[in-house]
Amino acid sequence: MADITKRFGWRHLRTAPTAHVRHHRSGQLAHDGAGLSFWFRPLSAAISEVPVDDRELAMTFHARTADFQDVAVQATVTYRIGDPAVAAEHLDFSVDPDSGVWRGAPLEQLATLLTETAQQHALDVLARTTLASALVDGVPAVRDAVSTGLSEEPRLPATGIAVVAVRVMALRPEPEVERALRTPARERIQQEADKATYERRAVAVERERTIAENELASQIELARREEQLVEQRGANTRREAEEQAAADAVRVQAEADRKVRLARAEAEAAREAGEARAQAQAAWLRVHGETDVATLHALTGTRLAENLPRIESVTVSPDVLTGLLARLGTDGGQSA
């Protein structure tokens, strides 16, 4: 929208650099260009303001595929007015000299022209394509068809319109159809997820089984080694017992041999002692046999005296003394 200021019956117009202004005064072109600023009289002026910047036109329309399914097409067309003079001649871009507002709706007319043209070419492509193919490959096909159709449309250059780019964002079927189409894919994804879960569980079970087998193998190996250890300990105990028994037998045999030798030595010593005593006794008897009786009596008395206990005092009664003296007298007379 142009910026217009009022001063004493005159008007001052100032536009942006992206707006092309054409000023006719009394049917003659007085100003023509973008970003102009000038004074004019409203009663004799006719002013058109044509935007020359790039503009985005979003459009949504419905189409039917080859299998009679409705789809919604969402697209955006970027365009610009390449020839403002031609556009001002074919579309009403005139502005009010007091407010600077367009008298008509030129951009809406451009939007209708572009939308109908793009829709025509999109419908031609989708009418020959099934819904499944359209959902898979329909976006680039529709974009190429719309872009080619707009570039070849003769009405656009004749109106001064240049198409910069065409973008197709989505092709969507009806909600019920879309849900129906999503169901197999969701089920397949769910099946793949379940399969992955089952495989993960199977791997976990397999790992647990491997761990359990390893633990069982370890326990079996440990039990086998413990059995070997018990057997080895038993063998060692038996060997120690056998060695101890052998040592005891050797010790007992040695002790028996020693006792036998000692008994033999003692017997030999006893025999020799007996023989010595016998010889001494024989010699003693032989000596006594050769000795007279008086000497033997004296020796007997001496030996008896040696073996008697010590006598501190002796009490002799008169009767005993009388008998002894009588015996001594008798013995003396016999000896004489």
Coordinates of C-alpha atoms in Angstrom, one line a residue:
M1 CA 0.0 0.0 0.0
A2 CA 1.3 3.4 -1.0
D3 CA 2.0 6.1 1.6
I4 CA 0.1 9.2 0.6
T5 CA 0.2 12.6 2.5
K6 CA -2.3 15.4 1.9
R7 CA -1.1 19.1 1.7
F8 CA -3.3 22.0 0.6
G9 CA -5.0 20.1 -2.3
W10 CA -1.9 18.3 -3.3
R11 CA -0.9 14.7 -2.5
H12 CA 2.6 13.3 -1.9
L13 CA 3.2 9.6 -2.7
R14 CA 6.0 7.6 -1.4
T15 CA 6.4 3.8 -2.2
A16 CA 8.8 1.0 -1.1
P17 CA 11.5 -0.3 -3.4
T18 CA 9.5 -3.4 -4.0
A19 CA 6.6 -1.5 -5.4
H20 CA 6.5 -0.3 -9.1
V21 CA 4.4 2.9 -9.5
R22 CA 2.9 4.2 -12.8
H23 CA 1.6 7.8 -12.6
H24 CA -0.6 9.1 -15.5
R25 CA -1.4 12.8 -15.5
S26 CA -4.3 13.7 -17.9
G27 CA -3.7 10.4 -19.8
Q28 CA 0.1 10.9 -20.1
L29 CA 2.6 8.8 -18.2
A30 CA 4.4 11.1 -15.8
H31 CA 6.2 8.7 -13.4
D32 CA 7.1 5.1 -14.0
G33 CA 9.4 3.1 -11.7
A34 CA 10.0 1.4 -8.3
G35 CA 10.5 3.3 -5.0
L36 CA 9.3 6.6 -6.4
S37 CA 8.4 9.7 -4.3
F38 CA 6.5 12.7 -5.9
W39 CA 3.7 15.2 -5.6
F40 CA 0.5 15.0 -7.7
R41 CA -3.0 16.5 -8.0
P42 CA -5.6 13.9 -7.2
L43 CA -8.2 15.1 -9.7
S44 CA -5.9 14.7 -12.7
A45 CA -3.8 11.7 -11.6
A46 CA -4.2 7.9 -12.2
I47 CA -1.8 5.9 -10.2
S48 CA -1.1 2.1 -10.3
E49 CA 1.1 0.3 -7.7
V50 CA 2.4 -3.1 -8.8
P51 CA 4.4 -5.2 -6.3
V52 CA 7.5 -6.7 -7.9
D53 CA 8.8 -8.8 -4.9
D54 CA 8.6 -12.6 -4.8
R55 CA 5.3 -13.8 -3.3
E56 CA 4.3 -17.2 -1.9
L57 CA 0.9 -18.6 -2.9
A58 CA -0.2 -21.6 -0.8
M59 CA -2.9 -23.7 -2.4
T60 CA -4.8 -26.8 -1.3
F61 CA -7.1 -28.6 -3.7
H62 CA -8.7 -32.1 -4.1
A63 CA -8.1 -34.6 -6.9
R64 CA -9.2 -38.1 -7.8
T65 CA -6.8 -40.9 -8.6
A66 CA -7.2 -43.6 -11.2
D67 CA -8.8 -46.0 -8.7
F68 CA -11.4 -43.3 -7.7
Q69 CA -9.8 -42.3 -4.4
D70 CA -9.8 -38.7 -3.3
V71 CA -6.6 -37.1 -2.3
A72 CA -5.7 -33.6 -1.0
V73 CA -2.8 -31.8 -2.6
Q74 CA -0.8 -29.2 -0.6
A75 CA 1.4 -27.0 -2.8
T76 CA 3.1 -23.6 -2.8
V77 CA 3.9 -21.5 -5.9
T78 CA 6.5 -18.8 -5.7
Y79 CA 5.9 -16.1 -8.3
R80 CA 6.7 -12.5 -9.1
I81 CA 5.4 -9.8 -11.5
G82 CA 8.2 -9.6 -14.1
D83 CA 6.6 -6.9 -16.3
P84 CA 4.7 -4.4 -14.2
A85 CA 3.5 -2.4 -17.2
V86 CA 1.8 -5.5 -18.7
A87 CA 0.4 -6.5 -15.4
A88 CA -1.0 -3.0 -14.8
E89 CA -2.7 -3.1 -18.2
H90 CA -4.4 -6.5 -17.6
L91 CA -5.1 -6.3 -13.9
D92 CA -6.5 -3.4 -11.9
F93 CA -3.6 -2.3 -9.7
S94 CA -5.0 1.3 -9.4
V95 CA -4.9 2.9 -6.0
D96 CA -7.1 5.5 -4.3
P97 CA -5.3 8.9 -4.5
D98 CA -6.4 9.8 -1.0
S99 CA -5.8 6.5 0.9
G100 CA -3.3 4.6 -1.3
V101 CA -5.4 1.4 -1.1
W102 CA -6.0 -0.7 -4.2
R103 CA -9.4 -0.1 -5.7
G104 CA -9.7 -3.8 -6.8
A105 CA -8.2 -7.2 -5.7
P106 CA -5.5 -7.8 -8.3
L107 CA -3.5 -10.3 -6.1
E108 CA -6.7 -12.4 -5.6
Q109 CA -7.1 -12.5 -9.3
L110 CA -3.5 -13.7 -9.7
A111 CA -4.0 -16.3 -7.0
T112 CA -7.1 -17.7 -8.8
L113 CA -5.2 -17.9 -12.1
L114 CA -2.2 -19.6 -10.6
T115 CA -4.3 -22.0 -8.5
E116 CA -6.6 -23.1 -11.4
T117 CA -3.7 -23.6 -13.7
A118 CA -1.7 -25.6 -11.2
Q119 CA -4.8 -27.6 -10.2
Q120 CA -5.5 -28.5 -13.8
H121 CA -2.1 -30.1 -14.4
A122 CA -2.1 -31.8 -11.0
L123 CA -5.5 -33.4 -11.8
D124 CA -4.2 -34.6 -15.1
V125 CA -1.3 -36.5 -13.5
L126 CA -3.3 -37.9 -10.6
A127 CA -6.1 -39.1 -12.8
R128 CA -3.7 -41.5 -14.5
T129 CA -2.1 -42.7 -11.2
T130 CA -3.4 -45.1 -8.6
L131 CA -3.6 -44.1 -4.9
A132 CA -0.7 -46.4 -3.9
S133 CA 1.6 -45.0 -6.6
A134 CA 0.5 -41.4 -5.9
L135 CA 1.3 -41.8 -2.2
V136 CA 4.7 -43.3 -3.1
D137 CA 5.8 -41.3 -6.1
G138 CA 3.1 -38.7 -6.6
V139 CA 4.8 -35.7 -5.0
P140 CA 7.7 -35.4 -7.5
A141 CA 5.4 -36.3 -10.4
V142 CA 2.8 -33.6 -9.4
R143 CA 5.6 -31.0 -8.8
D144 CA 7.1 -31.6 -12.2
A145 CA 3.8 -31.5 -13.9
V146 CA 2.7 -28.3 -12.2
S147 CA 6.0 -26.6 -12.8
T148 CA 6.0 -27.6 -16.5
G149 CA 2.4 -26.6 -17.0
L150 CA 2.9 -23.2 -15.4
S151 CA 6.0 -22.5 -17.4
E152 CA 4.1 -23.3 -20.6
E153 CA 0.9 -21.5 -19.7
P154 CA 0.6 -18.6 -22.2
R155 CA -1.7 -16.5 -20.0
L156 CA 1.0 -16.0 -17.4
P157 CA 3.6 -14.2 -19.6
A158 CA 0.7 -12.3 -21.2
T159 CA -0.2 -11.0 -17.7
G160 CA 3.4 -10.2 -16.8
I161 CA 3.7 -13.1 -14.3
A162 CA 6.9 -15.2 -13.9
V163 CA 6.8 -18.4 -11.8
V164 CA 9.9 -18.8 -9.7
A165 CA 9.4 -22.2 -8.0
V166 CA 6.8 -24.9 -7.3
R167 CA 6.8 -27.0 -4.2
V168 CA 4.4 -29.9 -3.4
M169 CA 4.4 -30.6 0.3
A170 CA 2.0 -33.5 0.6
L171 CA -0.5 -35.8 -1.0
R172 CA -3.0 -37.0 1.6
P173 CA -5.9 -39.4 1.1
E174 CA -9.1 -39.3 3.1
P175 CA -8.7 -39.9 6.8
E176 CA -10.5 -43.3 6.7
V177 CA -8.4 -44.4 3.7
E178 CA -5.3 -43.2 5.4
R179 CA -6.0 -45.1 8.5
A180 CA -6.8 -48.2 6.5
L181 CA -3.5 -47.8 4.6
R182 CA -1.6 -47.3 7.9
T183 CA -3.0 -50.4 9.5
P184 CA -0.9 -53.0 7.4
A185 CA 2.2 -50.9 7.9
R186 CA 1.6 -50.5 11.6
E187 CA 0.9 -54.3 11.9
R188 CA 4.1 -55.0 9.9
I189 CA 6.1 -52.6 12.1
Q190 CA 4.5 -54.2 15.2
Q191 CA 5.4 -57.6 13.9
E192 CA 8.9 -56.6 13.3
A193 CA 9.0 -55.0 16.8
D194 CA 7.6 -58.3 18.3
K195 CA 10.1 -60.3 16.3
A196 CA 12.9 -58.1 17.5
T197 CA 11.6 -58.5 21.1
Y198 CA 11.3 -62.3 20.7
E199 CA 14.8 -62.5 19.2
R200 CA 16.1 -60.4 22.0
R201 CA 14.4 -62.6 24.5
A202 CA 15.7 -65.7 22.7
V203 CA 19.2 -64.3 22.8
A204 CA 18.8 -63.5 26.5
V205 CA 17.5 -67.1 27.2
E206 CA 20.3 -68.5 25.1
R207 CA 22.8 -66.5 27.1
E208 CA 21.2 -67.5 30.4
R209 CA 21.3 -71.1 29.2
T210 CA 25.0 -70.8 28.3
I211 CA 25.7 -69.2 31.7
A212 CA 23.8 -72.0 33.4
E213 CA 25.7 -74.6 31.4
N214 CA 29.0 -72.9 32.3
E215 CA 28.1 -72.8 36.0
L216 CA 27.0 -76.5 35.9
A217 CA 30.2 -77.4 34.1
S218 CA 32.1 -75.5 36.7
Q219 CA 30.3 -77.3 39.5
I220 CA 30.9 -80.7 37.8
E221 CA 34.6 -79.9 37.4
L222 CA 34.8 -78.7 41.0
A223 CA 33.1 -81.8 42.2
R224 CA 35.4 -84.0 40.1
R225 CA 38.4 -82.2 41.5
E226 CA 37.0 -82.5 45.0
E227 CA 36.6 -86.3 44.3
Q228 CA 40.2 -86.5 43.1
L229 CA 41.2 -84.5 46.2
V230 CA 39.4 -87.0 48.5
E231 CA 40.9 -89.9 46.6
Q232 CA 44.3 -88.4 46.8
R233 CA 43.9 -87.7 50.5
G234 CA 42.7 -91.3 51.1
A235 CA 45.6 -92.6 49.2
N236 CA 47.9 -90.3 51.2
T237 CA 46.3 -91.5 54.4
R238 CA 46.6 -95.1 53.4
R239 CA 50.2 -94.6 52.3
E240 CA 51.0 -92.9 55.7
A241 CA 49.2 -95.7 57.5
E242 CA 51.1 -98.3 55.6
E243 CA 54.4 -96.5 56.1
Q244 CA 53.5 -96.0 59.8
A245 CA 52.6 -99.7 60.1
A246 CA 55.8 -100.7 58.3
A247 CA 57.8 -98.4 60.6
D248 CA 56.0 -99.8 63.7
A249 CA 56.7 -103.4 62.4
V250 CA 60.4 -102.5 62.0
R251 CA 60.4 -100.8 65.4
V252 CA 58.7 -103.8 67.0
Q253 CA 60.9 -106.2 65.2
A254 CA 64.0 -104.2 66.3
E255 CA 62.6 -104.1 69.9
A256 CA 61.9 -107.8 69.8
D257 CA 65.4 -108.5 68.4
R258 CA 66.9 -106.3 71.1
K259 CA 64.9 -108.1 73.8
V260 CA 65.9 -111.5 72.4
R261 CA 69.5 -110.4 72.3
L262 CA 69.2 -108.9 75.8
A263 CA 67.5 -112.1 77.1
R264 CA 70.1 -114.2 75.5
A265 CA 72.8 -112.0 77.0
E266 CA 71.1 -112.2 80.4
A267 CA 70.7 -115.9 80.1
E268 CA 74.4 -116.2 79.1
A269 CA 75.4 -114.0 81.9
A270 CA 73.1 -115.9 84.3
R271 CA 74.6 -119.2 83.0
E272 CA 78.1 -117.9 83.4
A273 CA 77.2 -116.5 86.8
G274 CA 75.7 -119.8 87.8
E275 CA 78.6 -121.6 86.6
A276 CA 80.9 -119.2 88.5
R277 CA 78.7 -119.6 91.6
A278 CA 78.7 -123.4 91.2
Q279 CA 82.4 -123.4 90.7
A280 CA 82.8 -121.1 93.8
Q281 CA 80.4 -123.3 95.7
A282 CA 82.3 -126.4 94.7
A283 CA 85.6 -124.8 95.6
W284 CA 84.0 -123.6 98.9
L285 CA 82.7 -127.1 99.6
R286 CA 86.0 -128.6 98.6
V287 CA 87.8 -126.2 101.0
H288 CA 85.3 -126.9 103.8
G289 CA 85.7 -130.6 103.2
E290 CA 89.4 -130.4 103.7
T291 CA 89.0 -128.2 106.8
D292 CA 88.7 -129.7 110.3
V293 CA 85.4 -129.5 112.3
A294 CA 86.7 -127.0 114.9
T295 CA 87.7 -124.6 112.3
L296 CA 84.3 -124.9 110.6
H297 CA 82.6 -124.3 113.9
A298 CA 84.7 -121.2 114.4
L299 CA 83.9 -120.0 111.0
T300 CA 80.2 -120.7 111.5
G301 CA 80.2 -118.8 114.7
T302 CA 82.0 -115.9 113.1
R303 CA 79.6 -115.8 110.2
L304 CA 76.7 -116.1 112.5
A305 CA 78.0 -113.3 114.6
E306 CA 78.4 -111.1 111.5
N307 CA 74.8 -111.7 110.6
L308 CA 73.3 -111.2 114.1
P309 CA 71.9 -107.8 115.0
R310 CA 73.9 -105.6 117.3
I311 CA 73.4 -106.4 121.0
E312 CA 73.8 -103.5 123.4
S313 CA 73.5 -105.5 126.6
V314 CA 73.1 -109.1 127.7
T315 CA 71.4 -110.2 130.9
V316 CA 72.5 -113.7 132.1
S317 CA 70.5 -115.3 134.8
P318 CA 72.2 -117.5 137.4
D319 CA 70.5 -120.6 136.0
V320 CA 71.8 -120.0 132.5
L321 CA 75.2 -119.1 133.7
T322 CA 75.4 -122.3 135.8
G323 CA 74.4 -124.4 132.9
L324 CA 77.0 -122.8 130.6
L325 CA 79.7 -123.2 133.1
A326 CA 78.8 -126.8 133.6
R327 CA 78.9 -127.3 129.8
L328 CA 82.2 -125.6 129.5
G329 CA 83.6 -127.8 132.3
T330 CA 82.3 -130.9 130.6
D331 CA 83.8 -129.9 127.3
G332 CA 87.1 -129.1 128.9
G333 CA 87.3 -132.4 130.6
Q334 CA 86.5 -134.3 127.4
S335 CA 89.2 -132.4 125.6
A336 CA 91.8 -133.2 128.2

